[in-house]
Short mmCIF file of C-alpha atoms in Angstrom, two decimals:
data_model
loop_
_atom_site.label_atom_id
_atom_site.label_comp_id
_atom_site.label_asym_id
_atom_site.label_seq_id
_atom_site.Cartn_x
_atom_site.Cartn_y
_atom_site.Cartn_z
CA MET A 23 90.05 -18.29 6.53
CA ASN A 24 87.95 -15.18 5.74
CA HIS A 25 84.45 -14.44 7.06
CA LEU A 26 82.63 -15.91 4.06
CA GLU A 27 84.80 -19.04 3.98
CA PHE A 28 84.21 -19.55 7.71
CA ALA A 29 80.44 -19.23 7.27
CA LEU A 30 80.41 -21.70 4.37
CA HIS A 31 82.57 -24.12 6.40
CA CYS A 32 80.03 -23.97 9.24
CA ILE A 33 77.22 -24.65 6.76
CA LEU A 34 78.95 -27.79 5.51
CA VAL A 35 79.58 -29.00 9.07
CA SER A 36 75.93 -28.39 9.87
CA TRP A 37 74.78 -30.26 6.76
CA PHE A 38 76.85 -33.35 7.43
CA SER A 39 75.79 -33.38 11.10
CA THR A 40 72.06 -32.77 10.75
CA SER A 41 70.77 -36.28 10.08
CA THR A 42 72.65 -37.93 12.95
CA LEU A 43 72.12 -35.16 15.50
CA ARG A 44 68.36 -35.12 14.90
CA THR A 45 68.25 -38.63 16.38
CA LEU A 46 71.11 -38.41 18.89
CA ALA A 47 69.98 -34.94 20.11
CA ALA A 48 72.78 -34.07 22.54
CA ASP A 49 71.60 -32.38 25.73
CA ASP A 50 74.76 -30.48 26.63
CA VAL A 51 76.04 -27.73 24.37
CA LYS A 52 79.02 -25.43 24.78
CA VAL A 53 78.76 -21.86 23.46
CA THR A 54 81.86 -19.68 23.31
CA VAL A 55 81.65 -15.94 22.83
CA ASN A 56 84.70 -14.12 21.46
CA GLY A 57 84.58 -10.79 23.23
CA VAL A 58 88.03 -9.54 22.27
CA ALA A 59 86.92 -7.70 19.13
CA SER A 60 83.68 -7.26 17.24
CA ILE A 61 83.30 -8.95 13.84
CA ALA A 62 80.67 -6.55 12.47
CA SER A 63 78.42 -3.68 13.44
CA THR A 64 74.82 -2.66 12.91
CA ASP A 65 72.96 0.62 13.00
CA ASP A 66 71.55 1.74 16.35
CA ASN A 67 68.12 1.10 14.87
CA PHE A 68 68.79 -2.23 13.18
CA ILE A 69 65.18 -3.37 13.62
CA CYS A 70 62.90 -1.95 10.94
CA ALA A 71 59.38 -2.74 9.75
CA THR A 72 57.52 -1.78 6.59
CA LEU A 73 54.24 -0.08 5.81
CA ASP A 74 53.17 -1.16 2.35
CA LEU A 75 51.01 0.30 -0.40
CA TRP A 76 48.93 -2.79 -1.16
CA PRO A 77 45.15 -2.19 -1.26
CA SER A 78 42.60 -4.63 0.13
CA SER A 79 42.20 -6.09 -3.37
CA LYS A 80 45.72 -7.57 -3.25
CA CYS A 81 45.03 -11.32 -3.25
CA ASN A 82 47.06 -14.52 -3.55
CA TYR A 83 46.17 -18.20 -3.15
CA ASP A 84 42.42 -17.49 -2.86
CA GLN A 85 42.91 -15.11 0.05
CA CYS A 86 43.14 -11.32 0.42
CA PRO A 87 45.16 -10.77 3.61
CA TRP A 88 45.89 -7.04 3.42
CA GLY A 89 42.54 -5.69 4.58
CA GLN A 90 42.85 -1.99 5.41
CA ALA A 91 46.57 -2.16 6.23
CA GLY A 92 47.85 -0.27 3.17
CA ILE A 93 49.02 3.31 3.75
CA PHE A 94 45.93 4.78 2.05
CA THR A 95 43.51 3.16 4.50
CA LEU A 96 45.50 2.22 7.62
CA ASP A 97 43.87 3.45 10.84
CA LEU A 98 46.65 5.70 12.09
CA LYS A 99 44.64 6.68 15.18
CA ASN A 100 44.46 3.14 16.53
CA ASN A 101 45.90 3.08 20.06
CA ILE A 102 47.32 -0.43 19.78
CA LEU A 103 49.17 0.46 16.58
CA SER A 104 50.55 3.66 18.10
CA ASN A 105 51.63 2.00 21.32
CA ALA A 106 53.28 -0.87 19.44
CA VAL A 107 55.46 1.61 17.52
CA LYS A 108 56.16 3.81 20.55
CA ALA A 109 57.50 0.82 22.49
CA PHE A 110 60.62 0.76 20.28
CA ASN A 111 61.47 4.42 20.84
CA PRO A 112 62.25 4.59 17.98
CA LEU A 113 61.13 2.09 15.38
CA ARG A 114 62.52 2.50 11.87
CA ILE A 115 59.66 2.30 9.35
CA ARG A 116 60.05 1.93 5.61
CA ILE A 117 57.09 3.24 3.58
CA GLY A 118 57.00 1.67 0.13
CA GLY A 119 56.83 -1.67 -1.61
CA SER A 120 55.90 -3.25 -4.90
CA LEU A 121 53.55 -0.47 -6.03
CA GLN A 122 55.79 2.50 -5.19
CA ASP A 123 57.03 2.75 -8.80
CA GLN A 124 53.45 3.52 -9.84
CA LEU A 125 52.85 6.11 -7.13
CA VAL A 126 52.74 9.85 -7.87
CA TYR A 127 52.38 12.64 -5.34
CA GLN A 128 49.69 15.32 -5.53
CA VAL A 129 51.99 18.29 -5.12
CA GLY A 130 53.70 20.93 -7.26
CA ASN A 131 52.69 20.73 -10.92
CA GLU A 132 51.18 17.31 -10.30
CA ARG A 133 47.98 18.56 -8.66
CA PHE A 134 45.77 15.99 -10.31
CA LYS A 135 42.06 16.73 -10.36
CA ARG A 136 41.46 13.14 -9.36
CA CYS A 137 44.01 11.70 -6.94
CA LEU A 138 42.99 8.08 -6.53
CA PRO A 139 44.57 5.08 -4.81
CA PHE A 140 45.56 1.93 -6.69
CA GLN A 141 42.88 -0.04 -8.50
CA PRO A 142 43.04 -3.56 -9.97
CA ARG A 143 43.98 -3.42 -13.65
CA LYS A 144 44.88 -6.46 -15.74
CA ASP A 145 47.31 -4.62 -18.02
CA GLY A 146 48.91 -2.61 -15.20
CA LEU A 147 52.20 -3.37 -13.49
CA LEU A 148 51.65 -6.16 -10.96
CA GLY A 149 47.97 -6.08 -11.89
CA PHE A 150 47.24 -2.55 -10.65
CA SER A 151 46.77 0.96 -12.01
CA ALA A 152 48.88 3.93 -11.01
CA GLY A 153 48.09 5.46 -7.62
CA CYS A 154 48.24 8.95 -6.19
CA LEU A 155 49.24 10.10 -2.70
CA THR A 156 47.49 13.23 -1.46
CA MET A 157 49.42 15.62 0.74
CA GLU A 158 46.60 15.34 3.27
CA ARG A 159 47.39 11.65 3.68
CA TRP A 160 51.11 12.40 3.75
CA ASP A 161 50.43 14.89 6.55
CA GLN A 162 48.57 12.20 8.48
CA LEU A 163 51.43 9.71 8.05
CA ASN A 164 53.93 12.26 9.32
CA HIS A 165 51.73 13.15 12.27
CA PHE A 166 51.70 9.46 13.13
CA SER A 167 55.48 9.19 12.84
CA ASN A 168 55.97 12.29 15.00
CA GLN A 169 53.60 11.00 17.68
CA THR A 170 55.24 7.57 17.76
CA ARG A 171 58.84 8.81 17.29
CA ALA A 172 59.33 6.59 14.24
CA LYS A 173 62.27 7.00 11.84
CA ILE A 174 60.94 7.10 8.28
CA THR A 175 62.41 5.72 5.08
CA PHE A 176 60.31 6.72 2.07
CA GLY A 177 60.42 4.77 -1.22
CA LEU A 178 60.39 7.00 -4.29
CA ASN A 179 58.95 6.13 -7.71
CA ALA A 180 61.92 5.26 -9.94
CA LEU A 181 59.98 4.75 -13.19
CA VAL A 182 58.82 8.34 -13.67
CA GLY A 183 60.12 9.65 -17.01
CA ARG A 184 61.15 6.27 -18.38
CA LYS A 185 59.57 4.62 -21.39
CA ARG A 186 57.69 1.36 -21.10
CA PRO A 187 59.00 -1.45 -23.27
CA ALA A 188 57.54 -2.16 -26.67
CA GLU A 189 55.31 -5.20 -27.08
CA ASN A 190 58.20 -7.63 -27.42
CA GLY A 191 58.03 -9.36 -24.07
CA SER A 192 60.76 -7.21 -22.52
CA ILE A 193 60.23 -5.63 -19.11
CA LEU A 194 63.28 -3.32 -19.41
CA TRP A 195 62.30 0.33 -19.03
CA VAL A 196 64.60 2.82 -20.75
CA GLY A 197 65.43 6.48 -20.33
CA ALA A 198 66.46 8.67 -17.41
CA TRP A 199 64.53 9.09 -14.17
CA ASN A 200 62.53 12.33 -14.00
CA PRO A 201 62.94 13.75 -10.47
CA GLN A 202 60.45 16.64 -10.72
CA ASN A 203 57.58 15.03 -8.81
CA ALA A 204 60.02 13.76 -6.17
CA LEU A 205 61.55 17.24 -5.94
CA ALA A 206 58.14 18.84 -5.30
CA PHE A 207 57.38 16.13 -2.73
CA MET A 208 60.64 16.76 -0.85
CA LYS A 209 60.15 20.53 -0.92
CA TYR A 210 56.67 20.11 0.53
CA SER A 211 58.01 17.83 3.28
CA ILE A 212 60.74 20.34 4.14
CA SER A 213 58.22 23.20 4.27
CA LYS A 214 56.20 21.21 6.80
CA GLY A 215 59.24 20.36 8.91
CA TYR A 216 58.95 16.60 8.34
CA GLN A 217 62.01 14.60 9.38
CA ILE A 218 62.83 11.92 6.82
CA ASP A 219 65.62 9.55 7.75
CA SER A 220 66.23 8.26 4.22
CA TYR A 221 64.92 8.11 0.67
CA GLU A 222 65.03 4.87 -1.33
CA LEU A 223 64.80 4.96 -5.12
CA GLY A 224 62.77 2.16 -6.68
CA ASN A 225 61.56 -1.27 -5.61
CA GLU A 226 62.61 -4.59 -7.16
CA LEU A 227 63.70 -3.04 -10.48
CA CYS A 228 67.26 -4.35 -10.33
CA SER A 229 68.71 -7.47 -11.96
CA ASN A 230 65.87 -9.42 -13.62
CA GLY A 231 63.23 -7.24 -12.00
CA VAL A 232 59.78 -8.49 -11.08
CA ASP A 233 57.36 -6.89 -13.54
CA ALA A 234 59.70 -4.08 -14.62
CA LYS A 235 63.45 -3.54 -14.54
CA VAL A 236 66.08 -0.85 -15.11
CA GLY A 237 69.65 -1.39 -16.27
CA ALA A 238 72.41 -1.11 -13.67
CA GLU A 239 74.32 1.67 -15.43
CA ARG A 240 71.20 3.79 -15.89
CA TYR A 241 70.17 3.16 -12.27
CA GLY A 242 73.60 4.21 -11.02
CA LYS A 243 73.36 7.53 -12.90
CA ASP A 244 69.90 8.16 -11.48
CA MET A 245 71.23 7.60 -7.95
CA ILE A 246 73.70 10.42 -8.55
CA VAL A 247 70.79 12.69 -9.51
CA LEU A 248 68.92 11.76 -6.33
CA LYS A 249 72.00 12.31 -4.16
CA LYS A 250 72.62 15.79 -5.58
CA LEU A 251 68.94 16.61 -5.10
CA VAL A 252 69.05 15.58 -1.45
CA GLN A 253 72.31 17.45 -0.83
CA LYS A 254 70.86 20.64 -2.32
CA LEU A 255 67.57 20.47 -0.43
CA TYR A 256 69.13 19.32 2.86
CA PRO A 257 72.48 21.17 3.08
CA ASP A 258 73.04 20.36 6.77
CA PRO A 259 74.86 16.99 6.93
CA ARG A 260 73.43 16.39 10.42
CA THR A 261 69.84 16.30 9.14
CA GLN A 262 70.44 15.20 5.56
CA PRO A 263 68.47 12.05 4.69
CA LYS A 264 70.41 9.02 3.56
CA VAL A 265 70.06 7.79 -0.01
CA LEU A 266 69.23 4.10 -0.45
CA GLY A 267 68.86 1.64 -3.31
CA PRO A 268 68.27 -0.42 -5.35
CA GLY A 269 65.74 -2.27 -3.15
CA GLY A 270 65.65 -5.59 -4.96
CA PHE A 271 67.10 -9.07 -5.21
CA PHE A 272 70.86 -9.44 -5.25
CA ASP A 273 72.69 -10.08 -8.49
CA GLU A 274 76.46 -9.77 -8.19
CA GLN A 275 77.24 -8.28 -11.59
CA TRP A 276 74.29 -5.88 -11.54
CA PHE A 277 75.20 -4.62 -8.05
CA LYS A 278 78.88 -4.21 -8.99
CA THR A 279 77.99 -2.08 -12.01
CA TYR A 280 75.47 -0.07 -9.98
CA LEU A 281 78.06 0.77 -7.31
CA HIS A 282 80.78 1.50 -9.86
CA VAL A 283 78.63 3.91 -11.88
CA SER A 284 77.07 5.72 -8.90
CA GLY A 285 80.53 6.10 -7.37
CA PRO A 286 81.87 6.99 -3.90
CA ARG A 287 79.60 8.40 -1.20
CA VAL A 288 76.40 8.36 -3.28
CA VAL A 289 74.61 5.24 -2.05
CA ASP A 290 74.47 5.40 1.75
CA GLY A 291 72.59 2.11 2.09
CA LEU A 292 72.73 -0.80 -0.37
CA THR A 293 69.28 -2.33 0.02
CA HIS A 294 68.31 -5.86 -1.00
CA HIS A 295 65.33 -8.13 -0.34
CA ILE A 296 65.11 -11.56 1.29
CA TYR A 297 62.30 -14.05 0.62
CA ASN A 298 64.24 -17.29 0.90
CA LEU A 299 61.36 -19.41 2.28
CA GLY A 300 59.65 -19.49 -1.12
CA SER A 301 55.99 -18.96 -1.91
CA GLY A 302 53.39 -18.30 0.76
CA ASP A 303 51.43 -21.42 -0.15
CA ASP A 304 54.39 -23.81 0.22
CA PRO A 305 53.15 -26.63 2.51
CA THR A 306 56.74 -27.35 3.65
CA LEU A 307 57.30 -23.92 5.24
CA ILE A 308 56.86 -25.25 8.76
CA GLU A 309 59.69 -27.73 8.10
CA LYS A 310 61.93 -25.10 6.51
CA VAL A 311 61.91 -22.79 9.52
CA HIS A 312 63.04 -25.73 11.69
CA ASP A 313 65.76 -26.98 9.33
CA PRO A 314 69.24 -25.69 10.24
CA HIS A 315 70.64 -26.78 6.88
CA PHE A 316 68.00 -24.79 5.03
CA LEU A 317 68.46 -21.74 7.27
CA ASP A 318 72.22 -21.80 6.71
CA GLN A 319 71.92 -21.56 2.93
CA ILE A 320 71.10 -17.83 2.95
CA ALA A 321 74.49 -17.08 4.53
CA GLN A 322 76.01 -17.35 1.06
CA VAL A 323 73.90 -14.43 -0.21
CA TYR A 324 74.78 -12.28 2.78
CA GLY A 325 78.43 -13.16 2.31
CA TYR A 326 78.41 -12.20 -1.37
CA ILE A 327 76.78 -8.85 -0.59
CA SER A 328 79.32 -8.17 2.15
CA SER A 329 82.25 -8.97 -0.14
CA THR A 330 80.75 -6.92 -3.00
CA ILE A 331 80.59 -3.88 -0.74
CA LYS A 332 84.18 -4.36 0.44
CA LYS A 333 85.45 -4.52 -3.14
CA PHE A 334 83.22 -2.07 -4.97
CA GLY A 335 81.49 0.20 -2.43
CA PRO A 336 83.24 0.42 0.95
CA TRP A 337 81.53 3.77 1.57
CA THR A 338 78.10 2.16 1.81
CA GLY A 339 76.43 -0.32 4.17
CA ALA A 340 74.18 -3.28 3.46
CA TRP A 341 70.49 -3.14 4.41
CA VAL A 342 67.80 -5.76 4.13
CA GLY A 343 65.24 -3.29 2.82
CA GLU A 344 62.49 -5.90 2.87
CA GLY A 345 62.42 -9.38 4.34
CA GLY A 346 59.22 -11.33 4.77
CA GLY A 347 60.41 -14.91 4.46
CA ALA A 348 57.65 -16.17 2.17
CA TYR A 349 56.64 -14.05 -0.81
CA ASN A 350 53.13 -13.22 -2.04
CA SER A 351 51.98 -11.90 1.33
CA GLY A 352 53.45 -14.76 3.36
CA SER A 353 51.90 -17.96 4.68
CA LYS A 354 48.48 -17.84 6.34
CA ILE A 355 49.59 -20.74 8.56
CA VAL A 356 53.23 -19.99 9.42
CA SER A 357 54.19 -16.33 8.86
CA HIS A 358 52.24 -14.84 11.78
CA SER A 359 52.91 -17.73 14.16
CA PHE A 360 55.53 -18.45 16.81
CA ALA A 361 57.29 -20.81 14.38
CA ASP A 362 58.20 -17.98 12.01
CA GLY A 363 60.40 -16.54 14.75
CA PHE A 364 62.97 -19.25 14.11
CA TRP A 365 63.38 -17.90 10.57
CA TYR A 366 63.06 -14.20 11.44
CA LEU A 367 65.39 -14.02 14.43
CA ASP A 368 67.88 -16.26 12.68
CA GLN A 369 67.89 -13.78 9.77
CA LEU A 370 68.62 -10.97 12.22
CA GLY A 371 71.51 -12.99 13.62
CA ILE A 372 73.01 -13.98 10.27
CA SER A 373 72.58 -10.60 8.57
CA SER A 374 74.09 -8.68 11.47
CA SER A 375 77.10 -11.01 11.53
CA PHE A 376 77.64 -10.13 7.86
CA ASN A 377 77.79 -6.43 8.72
CA HIS A 378 74.26 -5.49 7.69
CA LYS A 379 73.15 -2.23 9.22
CA VAL A 380 69.34 -2.57 9.05
CA PHE A 381 66.77 -5.35 8.61
CA CYS A 382 63.26 -4.25 7.56
CA ARG A 383 60.60 -6.82 8.34
CA GLN A 384 57.81 -7.12 5.80
CA SER A 385 55.59 -5.96 7.38
CA LEU A 386 54.64 -3.96 10.47
CA VAL A 387 51.00 -4.68 9.65
CA GLY A 388 49.45 -6.24 6.58
CA GLY A 389 49.59 -9.54 4.75
CA ASN A 390 50.19 -12.73 6.70
CA TYR A 391 53.66 -11.72 7.84
CA GLY A 392 52.81 -8.59 9.85
CA LEU A 393 54.38 -8.06 13.25
CA LEU A 394 50.87 -6.96 14.19
CA ASN A 395 47.57 -8.64 13.36
CA THR A 396 46.13 -7.07 10.21
CA THR A 397 42.65 -6.58 11.69
CA THR A 398 43.12 -6.08 15.44
CA PHE A 399 46.74 -4.79 15.52
CA ILE A 400 47.38 -7.15 18.44
CA PRO A 401 51.08 -8.13 18.32
CA ASN A 402 52.02 -11.46 16.79
CA PRO A 403 54.89 -13.44 18.38
CA ASN A 404 57.55 -11.94 16.10
CA TYR A 405 56.72 -8.47 17.39
CA TYR A 406 57.97 -9.44 20.85
CA GLY A 407 61.08 -11.10 19.43
CA ALA A 408 61.86 -7.93 17.46
CA LEU A 409 61.28 -5.75 20.53
CA LEU A 410 63.60 -7.83 22.69
CA TRP A 411 66.29 -7.73 20.00
CA HIS A 412 65.91 -3.95 19.75
CA ARG A 413 66.22 -3.50 23.51
CA LEU A 414 69.01 -5.99 24.22
CA MET A 415 71.25 -6.51 21.17
CA GLY A 416 73.70 -3.65 20.68
CA LYS A 417 75.58 -2.43 17.60
CA LYS A 418 78.75 -4.49 18.04
CA VAL A 419 78.48 -8.10 16.81
CA LEU A 420 80.61 -10.78 18.46
CA ALA A 421 81.81 -14.10 17.08
CA THR A 422 79.83 -16.96 18.63
CA ASN A 423 80.81 -20.61 18.40
CA CYS A 424 78.27 -23.32 19.23
CA VAL A 425 79.56 -26.87 19.65
CA GLY A 426 77.18 -29.78 20.12
CA SER A 427 74.18 -29.49 17.80
CA PRO A 428 73.16 -27.53 14.68
CA PHE A 429 69.64 -27.37 16.15
CA LEU A 430 70.81 -24.79 18.67
CA ARG A 431 71.39 -21.41 17.03
CA ALA A 432 73.50 -18.86 18.94
CA TYR A 433 74.29 -15.19 18.29
CA SER A 434 75.85 -12.58 20.57
CA HIS A 435 76.26 -8.79 20.58
CA CYS A 436 77.52 -6.26 23.05
CA SER A 437 74.58 -5.29 25.21
CA LYS A 438 72.63 -2.25 24.06
CA ARG A 439 71.92 -0.24 27.18
CA LYS A 440 73.74 -2.03 30.01
CA PRO A 441 77.30 -3.30 30.41
CA GLY A 442 77.90 -6.84 29.26
CA VAL A 443 76.93 -9.16 26.43
CA SER A 444 73.52 -10.09 25.05
CA LEU A 445 73.01 -13.62 23.73
CA LEU A 446 70.27 -15.08 21.52
CA LEU A 447 69.69 -18.85 21.69
CA MET A 448 67.12 -20.72 19.57
CA ASN A 449 66.23 -24.39 19.96
CA LEU A 450 64.97 -25.75 16.63
CA SER A 451 64.44 -29.22 18.07
CA ASN A 452 60.93 -30.20 19.14
CA SER A 453 62.13 -32.92 21.49
CA THR A 454 65.47 -32.00 23.04
CA THR A 455 66.21 -29.62 25.89
CA PHE A 456 69.66 -28.08 25.64
CA HIS A 457 71.74 -27.16 28.67
CA VAL A 458 74.07 -24.44 27.45
CA ALA A 459 77.40 -23.92 29.15
CA LEU A 460 78.97 -20.56 28.30
CA SER A 461 82.67 -20.13 27.79
CA ASN A 462 84.67 -16.93 27.51
CA ASP A 463 87.27 -17.20 24.76
CA GLU A 464 89.78 -15.50 27.06
CA ASN A 465 89.19 -18.25 29.66
CA PRO A 466 88.30 -21.32 27.57
CA ASP A 467 88.50 -23.70 30.52
CA GLU A 468 85.78 -21.87 32.41
CA ASN A 469 82.19 -23.03 32.00
CA SER A 470 80.65 -19.61 32.52
CA PRO A 471 81.62 -15.94 32.41
CA GLY A 472 81.53 -15.76 36.20
CA GLY A 473 80.79 -12.62 38.18
CA ALA A 474 78.50 -11.75 41.05
CA THR A 475 75.72 -10.01 39.11
CA GLN A 476 72.71 -12.07 38.14
CA SER A 477 72.05 -12.63 34.46
CA GLU A 478 68.73 -11.73 32.83
CA GLU A 479 66.92 -14.44 30.87
CA TYR A 480 63.92 -13.99 28.58
CA HIS A 481 62.43 -17.37 27.56
CA LEU A 482 59.92 -17.21 24.69
CA THR A 483 57.71 -20.26 24.14
CA PRO A 484 54.43 -20.84 22.25
CA GLU A 485 51.14 -21.18 24.10
CA ASN A 486 50.30 -24.82 24.87
CA GLY A 487 53.50 -25.86 23.11
CA ASN A 488 51.86 -25.23 19.72
CA ILE A 489 54.40 -23.55 17.45
CA ARG A 490 51.58 -22.39 15.16
CA SER A 491 50.09 -20.36 17.99
CA ASN A 492 49.79 -16.57 17.76
CA VAL A 493 50.28 -16.28 21.52
CA VAL A 494 53.77 -16.20 23.00
CA LEU A 495 54.76 -16.80 26.61
CA LEU A 496 57.55 -14.89 28.31
CA ASN A 497 59.07 -16.95 31.12
CA GLY A 498 55.87 -18.97 31.23
CA SER A 499 53.34 -16.11 31.24
CA PRO A 500 51.39 -15.01 28.12
CA LEU A 501 52.24 -11.60 26.69
CA VAL A 502 48.95 -9.73 26.38
CA LEU A 503 48.17 -6.04 26.05
CA THR A 504 47.37 -4.05 29.17
CA ASP A 505 43.89 -2.66 29.82
CA SER A 506 45.04 0.61 28.25
CA SER A 507 46.22 -1.20 25.08
CA ASP A 508 49.88 -0.77 25.97
CA ILE A 509 52.60 -3.29 25.28
CA PRO A 510 53.02 -5.36 28.48
CA PRO A 511 56.15 -5.17 30.63
CA MET A 512 58.77 -7.69 29.51
CA ASN A 513 60.55 -8.51 32.72
CA PRO A 514 63.41 -11.02 32.78
CA LYS A 515 64.07 -13.98 35.01
CA LEU A 516 67.15 -13.31 37.16
CA VAL A 517 69.50 -16.28 37.36
CA ASP A 518 72.89 -17.33 38.68
CA PRO A 519 75.33 -16.77 35.77
CA SER A 520 77.44 -19.76 36.78
CA LEU A 521 74.61 -22.19 35.98
CA PRO A 522 73.96 -23.58 32.48
CA ILE A 523 71.18 -21.92 30.48
CA THR A 524 68.26 -24.28 29.91
CA VAL A 525 66.75 -23.93 26.43
CA ALA A 526 63.51 -25.89 26.10
CA PRO A 527 62.39 -27.53 22.83
CA ASP A 528 60.90 -25.08 20.31
CA SER A 529 61.95 -22.07 22.36
CA ILE A 530 63.80 -18.79 21.91
CA VAL A 531 65.92 -17.33 24.72
CA PHE A 532 67.54 -13.92 25.08
CA VAL A 533 70.16 -13.64 27.81
CA LEU A 534 71.81 -10.50 29.17
CA LEU A 535 75.19 -11.36 30.71
CA ARG A 536 76.05 -8.28 32.72
CA ASP A 537 79.50 -9.39 33.95
CA TYR A 538 80.77 -11.10 30.81
CA ASN A 539 84.38 -10.06 30.20
CA ALA A 540 84.27 -8.66 26.66
CA PRO A 541 86.92 -6.02 25.85
CA ALA A 542 85.08 -5.24 22.60
CA CYS A 543 82.14 -3.97 24.64
CA VAL A 544 84.05 -1.57 26.90
#
């Protein structure tokens, strides 16, 4: 049974078990970690967050949740924002989004007399005019990234030089990409010594597109142009930015053609987007993030992407270039709350097990789904979940088998900075406490990994048991900023590793097993 078949088998088992286990709600669960060999690997900086281009006039469902969080107006001098990014050391940040294919750069021959940000426009793409990025603002963004040690992915405009469709209802843009403005932008960045981790060409132009699209063959040829441009401008392979694309929703045939035409060693990261929760105004979102059957469905997409890469582009790696759960700026009730962590951290677990290298959360700040509050920059619960993942979960992904209930989700990786194994447990039940007995696949009759060193446990729960709360407790104490606006210490609870792990209802638990015998982690 291959990886995809195994995942689909688990989904079916979960589906047939869900209705009965919701009522029976078994207390005791056995989790086995296969530490002999890793099943997948991620990038060192798997956790990523986005900074978007949306202006304050971006509105959906009678609300305008972006405020001043777009890159033109974001307060880059805010101490809370800076400290939140610094805490990752480093945080990967993707700058781009829906409007990037209407963004030009005020540099080179494109020194526009009037360089204005996006404005609402009924006949414009996605309801907005073209926008212009000044090099002064680009300097400010790079100063911020240097000060916070962020790793930057920049999304390039992929529609420059193409022709808009005639008035026949088509959204297919034709013609070759014109790289001149991008070339001038890169040269300027090099002259200033700016370190760019990667360049991504286009946003949601693949397959059926959103408001514009480009054919797969044409896109593949344009990726070759971008790759050659990057290789020429950055001749040192050690500092050469990666080339990413297409940054849209997966379509098997489109992605196959794209990889075939672009060819070997052109696309370094195959980026796709995940918004599987549906629209931001869906009243059932709170149920979806608690439903193991619903959460399992996305595994099929990850599996198809993984198999497409194996067959047609083994030189590249899969990235979730943008994942916000609910589209159109997220849900004003769920996306910023503790409950969204069940979706978000589960996505990290599933995508990493399908060999994805990076997962970019939409967004760092802005909309309803920001890791930080759009107005105050105070971290939302998912920020702390992302930070714990970044600090504890290493590159090597281990097979994890959970027997007892689909409402307990379990993922394991080799530990990031200490010997041992890191485990993520999530209890989707609002009424059952699970007592988790760990088993080492090399010693299946043992109930725990054993060893003399205490394990570290990080229990995340919502304030007052309200899963819609924006306040998260770590081992019973609320996580609040320090008096100097720093991220608070996140100290674990030290426990006897021979005892079962108690996972309370509606809780998320990270566990560092220092003495777990895992040859894959040596």
